[in-house]
Coordinates of C-alpha atoms and ligand atoms in Angstrom, one line a residue:
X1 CA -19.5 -2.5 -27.4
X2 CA -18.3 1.2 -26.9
X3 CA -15.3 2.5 -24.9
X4 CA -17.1 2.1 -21.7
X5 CA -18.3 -1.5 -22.0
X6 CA -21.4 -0.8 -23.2
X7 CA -23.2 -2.5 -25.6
X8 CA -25.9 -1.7 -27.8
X9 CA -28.2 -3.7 -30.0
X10 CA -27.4 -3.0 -33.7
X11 CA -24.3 -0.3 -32.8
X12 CA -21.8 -2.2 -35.2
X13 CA -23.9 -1.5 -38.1
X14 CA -25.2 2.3 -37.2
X15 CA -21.5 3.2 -36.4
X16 CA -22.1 4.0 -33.0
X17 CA -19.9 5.1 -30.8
X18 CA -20.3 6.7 -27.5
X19 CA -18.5 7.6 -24.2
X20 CA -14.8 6.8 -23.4
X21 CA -14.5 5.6 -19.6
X22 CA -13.1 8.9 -18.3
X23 CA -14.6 11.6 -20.7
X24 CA -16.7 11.6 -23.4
X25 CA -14.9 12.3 -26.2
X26 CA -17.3 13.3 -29.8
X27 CA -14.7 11.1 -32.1
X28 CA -16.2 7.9 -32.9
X29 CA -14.0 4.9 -33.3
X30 CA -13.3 2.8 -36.0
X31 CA -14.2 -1.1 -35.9
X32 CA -10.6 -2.8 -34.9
X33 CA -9.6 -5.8 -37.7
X34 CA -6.5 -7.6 -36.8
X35 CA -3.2 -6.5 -35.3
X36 CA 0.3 -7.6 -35.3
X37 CA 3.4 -6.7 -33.2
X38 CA 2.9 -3.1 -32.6
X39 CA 0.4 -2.1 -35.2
X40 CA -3.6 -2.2 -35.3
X41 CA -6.0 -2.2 -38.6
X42 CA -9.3 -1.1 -38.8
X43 CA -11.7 -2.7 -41.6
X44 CA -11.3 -0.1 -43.6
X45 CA -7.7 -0.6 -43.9
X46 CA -6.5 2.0 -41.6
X47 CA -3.4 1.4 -39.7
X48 CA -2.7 2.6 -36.3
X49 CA 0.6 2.3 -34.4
X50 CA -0.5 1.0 -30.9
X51 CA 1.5 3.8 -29.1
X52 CA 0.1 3.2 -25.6
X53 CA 0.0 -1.0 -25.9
X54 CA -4.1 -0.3 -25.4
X55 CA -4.2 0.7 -21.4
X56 CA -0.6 -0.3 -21.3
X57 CA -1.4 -4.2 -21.8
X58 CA -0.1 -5.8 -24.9
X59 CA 3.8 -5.5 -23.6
X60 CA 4.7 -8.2 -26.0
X61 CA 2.7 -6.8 -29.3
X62 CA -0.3 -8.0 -31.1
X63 CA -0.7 -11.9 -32.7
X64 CA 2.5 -13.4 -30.9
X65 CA 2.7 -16.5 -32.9
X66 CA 4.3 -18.1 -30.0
X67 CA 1.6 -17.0 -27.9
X68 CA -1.3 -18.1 -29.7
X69 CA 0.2 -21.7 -30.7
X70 CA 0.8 -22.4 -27.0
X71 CA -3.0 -21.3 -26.7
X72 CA -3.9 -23.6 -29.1
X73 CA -2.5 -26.5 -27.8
X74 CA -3.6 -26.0 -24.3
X75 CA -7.3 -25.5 -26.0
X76 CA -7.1 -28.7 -27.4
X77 CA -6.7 -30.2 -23.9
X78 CA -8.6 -28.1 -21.2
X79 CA -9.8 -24.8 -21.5
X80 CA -11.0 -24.6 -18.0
X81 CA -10.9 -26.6 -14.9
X82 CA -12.2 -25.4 -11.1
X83 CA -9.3 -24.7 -8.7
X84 CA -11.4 -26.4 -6.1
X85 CA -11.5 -29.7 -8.3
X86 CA -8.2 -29.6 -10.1
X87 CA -4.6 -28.9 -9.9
X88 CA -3.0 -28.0 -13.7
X89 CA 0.0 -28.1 -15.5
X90 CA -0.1 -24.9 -16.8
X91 CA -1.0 -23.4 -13.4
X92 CA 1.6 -24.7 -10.9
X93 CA 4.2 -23.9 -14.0
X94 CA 3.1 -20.3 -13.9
X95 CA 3.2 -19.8 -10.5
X96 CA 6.4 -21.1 -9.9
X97 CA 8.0 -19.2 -12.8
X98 CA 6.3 -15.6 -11.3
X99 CA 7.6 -16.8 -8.0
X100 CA 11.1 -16.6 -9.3
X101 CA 10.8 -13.4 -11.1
X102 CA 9.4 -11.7 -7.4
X103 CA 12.0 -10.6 -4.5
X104 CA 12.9 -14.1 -2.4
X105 CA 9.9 -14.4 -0.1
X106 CA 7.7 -13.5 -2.1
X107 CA 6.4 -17.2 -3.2
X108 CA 2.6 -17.2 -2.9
X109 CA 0.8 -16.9 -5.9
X110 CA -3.1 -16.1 -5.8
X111 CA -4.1 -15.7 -9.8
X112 CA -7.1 -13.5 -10.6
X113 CA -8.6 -12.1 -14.1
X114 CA -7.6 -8.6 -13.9
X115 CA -5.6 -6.0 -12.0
X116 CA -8.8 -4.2 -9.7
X117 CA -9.0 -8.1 -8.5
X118 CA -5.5 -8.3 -7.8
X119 CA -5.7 -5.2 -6.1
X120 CA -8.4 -6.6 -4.0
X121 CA -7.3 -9.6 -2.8
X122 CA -3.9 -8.2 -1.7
X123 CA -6.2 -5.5 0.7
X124 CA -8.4 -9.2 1.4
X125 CA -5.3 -10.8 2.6
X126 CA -3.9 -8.0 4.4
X127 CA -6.6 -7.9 6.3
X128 CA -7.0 -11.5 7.2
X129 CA -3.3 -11.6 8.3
X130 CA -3.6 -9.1 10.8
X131 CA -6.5 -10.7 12.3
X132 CA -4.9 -14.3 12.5
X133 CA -2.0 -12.9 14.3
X134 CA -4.1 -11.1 16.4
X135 CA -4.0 -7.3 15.4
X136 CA -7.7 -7.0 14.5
X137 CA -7.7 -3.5 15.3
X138 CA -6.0 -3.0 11.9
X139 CA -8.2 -2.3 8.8
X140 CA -7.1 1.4 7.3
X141 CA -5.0 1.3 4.4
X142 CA -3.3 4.2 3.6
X143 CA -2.9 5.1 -0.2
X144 CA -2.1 8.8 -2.3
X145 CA -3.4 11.1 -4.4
X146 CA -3.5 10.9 -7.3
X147 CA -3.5 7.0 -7.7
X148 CA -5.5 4.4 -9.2
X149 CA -5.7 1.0 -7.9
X150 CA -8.9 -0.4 -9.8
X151 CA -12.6 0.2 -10.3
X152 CA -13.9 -2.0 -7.9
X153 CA -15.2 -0.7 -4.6
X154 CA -12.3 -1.6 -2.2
X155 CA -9.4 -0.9 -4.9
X156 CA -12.0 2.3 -5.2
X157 CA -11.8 3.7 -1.9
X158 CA -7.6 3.5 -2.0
X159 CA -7.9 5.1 -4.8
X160 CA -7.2 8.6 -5.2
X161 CA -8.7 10.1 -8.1
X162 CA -11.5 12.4 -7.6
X163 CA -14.0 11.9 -10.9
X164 CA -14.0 8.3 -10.4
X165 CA -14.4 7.8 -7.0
X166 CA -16.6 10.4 -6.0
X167 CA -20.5 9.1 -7.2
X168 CA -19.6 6.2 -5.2
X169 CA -18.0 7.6 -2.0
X170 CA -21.3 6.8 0.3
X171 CA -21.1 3.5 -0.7
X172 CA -17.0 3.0 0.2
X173 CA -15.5 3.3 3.8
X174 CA -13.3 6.5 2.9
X175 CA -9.6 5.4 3.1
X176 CA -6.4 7.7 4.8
X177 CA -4.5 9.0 2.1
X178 CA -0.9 11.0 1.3
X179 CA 0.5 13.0 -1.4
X180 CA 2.0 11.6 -4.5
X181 CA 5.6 12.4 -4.1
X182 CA 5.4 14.6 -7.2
X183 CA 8.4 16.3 -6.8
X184 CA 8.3 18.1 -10.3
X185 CA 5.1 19.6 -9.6
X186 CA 6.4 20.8 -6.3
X187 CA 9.6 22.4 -8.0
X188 CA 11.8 19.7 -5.6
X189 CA 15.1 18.0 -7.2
X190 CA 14.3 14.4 -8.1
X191 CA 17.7 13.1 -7.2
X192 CA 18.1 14.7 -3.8
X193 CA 17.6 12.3 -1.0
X194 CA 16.0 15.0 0.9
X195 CA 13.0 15.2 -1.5
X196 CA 12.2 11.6 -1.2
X197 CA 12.2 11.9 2.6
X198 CA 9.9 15.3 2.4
X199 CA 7.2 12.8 1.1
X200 CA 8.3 9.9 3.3
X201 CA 7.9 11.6 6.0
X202 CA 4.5 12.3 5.1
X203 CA 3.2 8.3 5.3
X204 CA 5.0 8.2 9.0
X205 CA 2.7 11.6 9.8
X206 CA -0.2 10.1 8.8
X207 CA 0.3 6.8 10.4
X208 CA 0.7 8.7 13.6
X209 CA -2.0 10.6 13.2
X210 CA -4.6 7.9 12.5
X211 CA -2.8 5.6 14.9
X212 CA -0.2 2.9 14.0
X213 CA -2.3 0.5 15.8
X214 CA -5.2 0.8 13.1
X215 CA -3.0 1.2 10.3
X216 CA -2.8 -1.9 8.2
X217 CA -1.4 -1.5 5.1
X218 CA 0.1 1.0 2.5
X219 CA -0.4 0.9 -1.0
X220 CA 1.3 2.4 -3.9
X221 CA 2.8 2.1 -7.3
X222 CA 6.3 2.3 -7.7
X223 CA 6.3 3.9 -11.4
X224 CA 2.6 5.7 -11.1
X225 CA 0.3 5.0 -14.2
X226 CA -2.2 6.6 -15.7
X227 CA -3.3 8.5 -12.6
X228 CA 0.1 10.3 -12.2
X229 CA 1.3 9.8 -15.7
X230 CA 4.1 7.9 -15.1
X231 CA 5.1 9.5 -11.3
X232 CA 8.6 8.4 -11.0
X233 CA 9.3 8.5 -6.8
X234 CA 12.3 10.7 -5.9
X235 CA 15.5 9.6 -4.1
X236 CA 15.3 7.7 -1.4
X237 CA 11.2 7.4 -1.5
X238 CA 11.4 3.6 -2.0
X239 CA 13.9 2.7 0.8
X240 CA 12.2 5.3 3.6
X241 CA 8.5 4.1 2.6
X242 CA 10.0 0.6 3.2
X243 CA 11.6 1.5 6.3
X244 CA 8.6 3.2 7.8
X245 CA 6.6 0.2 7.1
X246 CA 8.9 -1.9 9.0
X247 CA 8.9 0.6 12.0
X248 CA 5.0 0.4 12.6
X249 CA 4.5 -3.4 11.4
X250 CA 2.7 -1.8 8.5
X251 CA 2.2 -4.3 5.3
X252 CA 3.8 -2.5 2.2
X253 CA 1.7 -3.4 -0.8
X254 CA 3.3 -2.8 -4.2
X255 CA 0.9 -2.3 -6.9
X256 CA 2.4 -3.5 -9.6
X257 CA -0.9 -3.8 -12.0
X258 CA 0.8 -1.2 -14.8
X259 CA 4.5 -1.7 -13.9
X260 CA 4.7 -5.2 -13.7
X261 CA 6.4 -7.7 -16.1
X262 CA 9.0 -6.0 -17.6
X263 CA 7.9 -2.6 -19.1
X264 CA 9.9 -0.2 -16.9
X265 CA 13.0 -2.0 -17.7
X266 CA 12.8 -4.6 -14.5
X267 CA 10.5 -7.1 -13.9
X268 CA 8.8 -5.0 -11.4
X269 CA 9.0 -1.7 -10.4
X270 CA 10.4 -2.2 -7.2
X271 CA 13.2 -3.8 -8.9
X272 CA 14.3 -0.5 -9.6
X273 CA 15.0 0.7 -6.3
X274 CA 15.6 -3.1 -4.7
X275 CA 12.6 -2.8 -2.4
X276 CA 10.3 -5.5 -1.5
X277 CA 6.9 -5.5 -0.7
X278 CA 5.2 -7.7 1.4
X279 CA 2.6 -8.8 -1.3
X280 CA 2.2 -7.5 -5.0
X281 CA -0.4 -6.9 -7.2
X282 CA 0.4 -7.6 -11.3
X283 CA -2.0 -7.5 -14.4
X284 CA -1.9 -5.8 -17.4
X285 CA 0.8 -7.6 -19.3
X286 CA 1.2 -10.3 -17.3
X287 CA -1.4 -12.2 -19.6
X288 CA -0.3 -8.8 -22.0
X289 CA -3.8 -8.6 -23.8
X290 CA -4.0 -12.5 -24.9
X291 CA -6.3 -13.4 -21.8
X292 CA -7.7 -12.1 -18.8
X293 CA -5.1 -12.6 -16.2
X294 CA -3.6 -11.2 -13.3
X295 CA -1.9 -12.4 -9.8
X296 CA -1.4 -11.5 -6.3
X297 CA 1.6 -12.2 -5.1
X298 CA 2.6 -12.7 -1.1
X299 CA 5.5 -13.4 1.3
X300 CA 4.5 -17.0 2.1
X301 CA 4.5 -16.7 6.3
X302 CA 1.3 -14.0 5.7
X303 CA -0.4 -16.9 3.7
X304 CA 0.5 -19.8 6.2
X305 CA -0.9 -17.4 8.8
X306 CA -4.5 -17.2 6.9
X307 CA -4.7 -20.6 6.1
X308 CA -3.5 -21.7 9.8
X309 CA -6.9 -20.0 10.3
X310 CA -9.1 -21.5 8.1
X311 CA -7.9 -20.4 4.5
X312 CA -8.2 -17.4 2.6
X313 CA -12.1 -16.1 2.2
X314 CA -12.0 -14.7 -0.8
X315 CA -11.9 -16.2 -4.7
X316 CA -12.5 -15.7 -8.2
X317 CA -14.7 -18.5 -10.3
X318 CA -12.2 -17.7 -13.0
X319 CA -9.0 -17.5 -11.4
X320 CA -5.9 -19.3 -12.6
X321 CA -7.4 -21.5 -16.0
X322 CA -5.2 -23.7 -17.3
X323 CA -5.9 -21.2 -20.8
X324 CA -4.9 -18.2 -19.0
X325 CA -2.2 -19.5 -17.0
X326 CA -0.8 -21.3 -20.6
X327 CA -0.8 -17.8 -22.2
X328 CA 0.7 -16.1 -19.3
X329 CA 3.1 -19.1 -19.5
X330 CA 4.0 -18.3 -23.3
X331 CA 4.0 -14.9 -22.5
X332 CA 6.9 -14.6 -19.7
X333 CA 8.6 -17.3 -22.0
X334 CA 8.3 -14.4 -25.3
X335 CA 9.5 -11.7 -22.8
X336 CA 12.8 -13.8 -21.6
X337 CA 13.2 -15.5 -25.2
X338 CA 13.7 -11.5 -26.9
X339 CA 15.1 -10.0 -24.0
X340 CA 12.1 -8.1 -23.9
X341 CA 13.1 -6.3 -20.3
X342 CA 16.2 -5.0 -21.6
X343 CA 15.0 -4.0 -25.0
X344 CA 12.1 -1.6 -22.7
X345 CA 15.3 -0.3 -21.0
X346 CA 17.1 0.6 -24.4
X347 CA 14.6 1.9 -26.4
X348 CA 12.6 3.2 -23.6
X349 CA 16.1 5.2 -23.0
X350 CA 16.1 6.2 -26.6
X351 CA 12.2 7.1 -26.5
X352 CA 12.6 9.3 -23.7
X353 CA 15.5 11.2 -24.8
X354 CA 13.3 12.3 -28.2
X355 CA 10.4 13.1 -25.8
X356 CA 12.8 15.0 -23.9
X357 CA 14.5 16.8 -26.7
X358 CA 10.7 17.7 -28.0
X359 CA 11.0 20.7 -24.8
X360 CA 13.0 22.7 -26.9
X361 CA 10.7 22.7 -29.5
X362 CA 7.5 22.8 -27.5
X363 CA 7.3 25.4 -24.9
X364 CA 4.2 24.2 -23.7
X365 CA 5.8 20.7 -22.5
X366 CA 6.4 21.3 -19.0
X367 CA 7.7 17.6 -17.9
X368 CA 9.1 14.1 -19.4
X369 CA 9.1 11.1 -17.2
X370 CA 9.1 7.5 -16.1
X371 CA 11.4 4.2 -16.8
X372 CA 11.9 2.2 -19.9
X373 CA 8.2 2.4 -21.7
X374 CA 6.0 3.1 -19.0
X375 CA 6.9 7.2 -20.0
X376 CA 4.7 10.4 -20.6
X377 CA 5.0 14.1 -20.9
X378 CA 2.8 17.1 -19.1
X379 CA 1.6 19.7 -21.0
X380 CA 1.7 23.5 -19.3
X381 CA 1.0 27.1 -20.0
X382 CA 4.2 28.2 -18.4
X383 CA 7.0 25.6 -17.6
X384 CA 8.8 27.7 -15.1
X385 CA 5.3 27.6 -12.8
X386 CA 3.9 24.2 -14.3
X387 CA 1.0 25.9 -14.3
X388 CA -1.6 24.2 -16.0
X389 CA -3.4 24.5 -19.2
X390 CA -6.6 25.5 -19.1
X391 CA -9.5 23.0 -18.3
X392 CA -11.6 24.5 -21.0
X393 CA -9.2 23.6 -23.6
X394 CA -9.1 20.3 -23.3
X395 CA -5.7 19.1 -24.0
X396 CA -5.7 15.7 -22.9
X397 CA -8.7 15.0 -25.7
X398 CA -7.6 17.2 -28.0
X399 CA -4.1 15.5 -28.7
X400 CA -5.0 12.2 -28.5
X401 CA -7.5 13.0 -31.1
X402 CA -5.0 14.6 -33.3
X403 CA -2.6 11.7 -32.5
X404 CA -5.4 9.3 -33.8
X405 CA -5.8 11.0 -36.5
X406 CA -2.1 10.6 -37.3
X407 CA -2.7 7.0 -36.8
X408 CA -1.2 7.0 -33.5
X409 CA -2.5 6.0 -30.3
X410 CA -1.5 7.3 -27.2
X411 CA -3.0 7.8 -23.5
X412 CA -3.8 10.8 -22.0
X413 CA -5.4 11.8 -18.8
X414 CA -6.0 14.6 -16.4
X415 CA -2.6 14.5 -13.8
X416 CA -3.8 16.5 -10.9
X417 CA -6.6 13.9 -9.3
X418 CA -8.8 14.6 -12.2
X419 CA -9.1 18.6 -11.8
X420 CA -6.5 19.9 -13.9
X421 CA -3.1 19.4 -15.5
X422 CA -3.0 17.3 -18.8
X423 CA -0.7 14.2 -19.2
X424 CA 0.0 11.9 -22.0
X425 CA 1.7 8.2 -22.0
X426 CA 3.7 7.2 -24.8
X427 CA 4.0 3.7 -24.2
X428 CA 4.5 1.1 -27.0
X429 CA 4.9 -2.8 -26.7
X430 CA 8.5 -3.9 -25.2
X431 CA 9.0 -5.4 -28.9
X432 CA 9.7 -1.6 -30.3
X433 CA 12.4 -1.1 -32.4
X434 CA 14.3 2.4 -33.0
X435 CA 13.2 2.5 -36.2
X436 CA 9.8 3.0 -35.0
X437 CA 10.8 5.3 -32.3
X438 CA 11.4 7.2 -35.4
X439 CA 7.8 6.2 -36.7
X440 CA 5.9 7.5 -33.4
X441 CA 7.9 10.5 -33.4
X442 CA 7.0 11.5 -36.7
X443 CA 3.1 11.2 -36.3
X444 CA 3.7 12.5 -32.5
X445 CA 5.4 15.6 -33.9
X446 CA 2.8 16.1 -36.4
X447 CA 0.2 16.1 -33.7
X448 CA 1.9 18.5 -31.5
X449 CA 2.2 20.7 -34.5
X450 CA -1.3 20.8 -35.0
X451 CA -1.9 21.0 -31.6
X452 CA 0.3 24.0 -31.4
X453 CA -1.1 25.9 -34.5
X454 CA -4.4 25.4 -33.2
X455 CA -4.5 26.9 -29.6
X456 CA -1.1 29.3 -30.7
X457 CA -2.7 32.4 -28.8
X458 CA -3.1 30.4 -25.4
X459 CA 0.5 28.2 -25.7
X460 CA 3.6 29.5 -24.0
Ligands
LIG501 C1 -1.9 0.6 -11.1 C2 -3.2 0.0 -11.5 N1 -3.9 -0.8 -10.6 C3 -5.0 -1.4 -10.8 C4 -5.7 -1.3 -12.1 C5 -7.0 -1.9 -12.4 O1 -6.8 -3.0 -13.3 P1 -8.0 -3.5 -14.1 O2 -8.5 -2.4 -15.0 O3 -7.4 -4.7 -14.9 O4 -9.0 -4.0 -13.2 C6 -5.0 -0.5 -13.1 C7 -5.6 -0.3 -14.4 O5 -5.4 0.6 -15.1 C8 -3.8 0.2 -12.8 O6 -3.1 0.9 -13.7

């Protein structure tokens, strides 16, 4: 199978390779052996540090004995069992245990594979909630740009990424959106209240402007993802988002997919800021790269409303397995067992403060950012105008490749909705140590030097 999920006859053997999801990058990749806590062999030997936890997934590292023994054991008894046929053990545990770890209210727990499904059925429930309590007129859901909620077609068209969404834009009904509150871009002061109501005010404008009454939802990402590259909001965004929300009986839908479970130093993101949503979406490592898992999580008076209606029209043949839900089990059990959510904090504070301090010997860095290890740094031609590199150089690949190379993976992707700007996320499992802070620096700063020595002409 290559990067994109394609699979071709015989590729294994010919050492094929092909297209990576977002661009096409020329390096082929090496066939993946084992992995354990943080690091990844290929069959030649080769050993990679997983820098980015794969798309920001494997929070809790590679081969968790824990993990996999409470798999076993759950495979010797059921591996699957419908949800319209039977309750399980492992399933009513796991919900109950998310429940407590979301803000109170928040006690419904809808499980799904992955995080565009998440994404989908909170927009699904949204939608069925306004028209049980009889405010059919409400369908839009307002979103920003850049984001990314999923590749399916609804999580699509609240998506706000240009390359991704644009082949399939006929085919989507074309959602309202808002700025990112990308206050660094915007030369705005991150910790000044002001800035994080400059952006606020821009959801209540465009509520007003489409019409409260047809506005349904809002959906965002409290610490942005790959989209943004780790888009930390601004003072007082969180609150004033909430508050307008609550002004225009607007559902505020957290997407937690990349956030969730503990890697920005809280369980959620919202966490951060002590916000609430009204339903949250969580993936990625939730079920942290052992299975295919993910939840949607909602205030339980929107779900007695649906299912005073008739029930919730919407479903997933695969949703909540008792082998999912036992890993995801195991899993939030690993994360409270290490003190997993406070060891993202610490290092993560450590980690960015050497990302941070690589700006004075990198002129072309322009930014650092996020919370705990959901974190990434811009590159820029000039960092007084955060002007961008150019397009032609291709930064984002370029690095990564040379960070590969180093036996180091990390993320990259294009910041500005896919036109321009080049962002990287440095974002190991929530196992990392300080020693190998000092590990993915040294390979990190060998890349960079490479990276510098090769484009020197064109770097500030
Ligand atoms: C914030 C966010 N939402 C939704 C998704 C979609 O998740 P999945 O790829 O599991 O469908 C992603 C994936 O990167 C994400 O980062």
């Amino acid at each position: 199978m290559d990067a994109a999920g394609f699979c071709t006859v015989g590729a294994l053997r010919k050492g094929l390779s092909m297209s990576h999801l977002f661009y096409l990058s020329s390096a082929a990749r090496p066939v993946l052996d084992r992995a354990l806590g943080i690091y990844m062999w290929d069959t030649a030997g080769r050993r990679f540090i997983d820098g980015s936890s794969g798309a920001m997934v494997s929070n809790i590292g590679h081969s968790n004995p824990a993990v996999l023994a409470a798999m076993r054991a759950q495979m010797d008894r059921a591996t699957f069992g419908y949800r319209l046929h039977f309750e399980t053990e492992p399933g009513e545990a796991l919900a109950a245990r998310l429940a407590g770890l979301c803000p109170a209210g928040l006690d419904k727990v809808f499980f799904v594979s992955g995080g565009s499904e998440a994404v989908e059925s909170a927009l699904k429930l949204a939608r069925q909630y306004a028209v049980a309590v009889g405010q059919a007129s409400r369908w839009k859901v307002i979103s920003r740009f850049p984001s990314y909620h999923g590749s399916t077609l609804g999580a699509l068209s609240v998506t706000g990424y240009d390359p991704l969404t644009d082949p399939f834009r006929p085919m989507m009904v074309d959602m309202p959106k808002i700025p990112a509150p990308r206050a660094w871009l915007d030369g705005l002061a991150m910790d000044d209240p002001t800035t994080g109501a400059h952006y606020a005010a821009m959801l209540e404008a465009k509520i007003l402007a489409e019409g409260p009454e047809t506005v349904l939802a809002f959906i965002h990402e409290p610490v942005g993802g790959a989209s943004t590259g780790a888009l930390v909001p601004p003072a007082g965004y969180m609150q004033a988002v909430r508050e307008i929300c609550d002004r225009y009986g607007i559902l505020l839908i957290h997407d937690e997919v990349m956030s969730g479970g503990g890697r920005v130093g809280a369980f959620l993101g919202g966490d951060l800021w002590g916000v609430a949503p009204d339903i949250l979406a969580i993936s990625k490592g939730f079920g942290a790269g052992y299975v295919p898992l993910g939840a949607m999580v909602a205030r339980g008076d929107i779900v007695d409303a649906v299912q005073a209606q008739g029930g919730f029209m919407h479903g997933h043949t695969y949703a909540g397995n008792p082998l999912a839900c036992a890993a995801g089990l195991a899993v939030l059990d690993e994360i409270a067992r290490g003190d997993l959510i406070g060891n993202a904090a610490q290092v993560g504070a450590v980690l960015k403060a050497r990302l941070a301090a690589l700006m004075q010997r990198y002129g072309f860095i322009g930014d650092v950012r996020g919370e705990g290890l959901l974190l990434a740094f811009e590159l820029v031609t000039d960092r007084a105008t955060r002007a961008p590199l150019p397009p032609d150089m291709r930064a984002f690949d370029d690095l990564v490749e040379r960070a590969y190379a180093e036996g180091l993976i990390i993320y990259s992707r294009r910041s500005r909705g896919g036109y321009a700007g080049d962002h990287f996320l440095v974002c190991p499992p929530m196992i990392t140590t300080e020693r190998q802070v000092d590990e993915i620096m040294e390979k990190l700063i060998r890349a960079l030097d490479g990276f510098a020595a090769a484009h020197a002409g064109a770097l500030a």
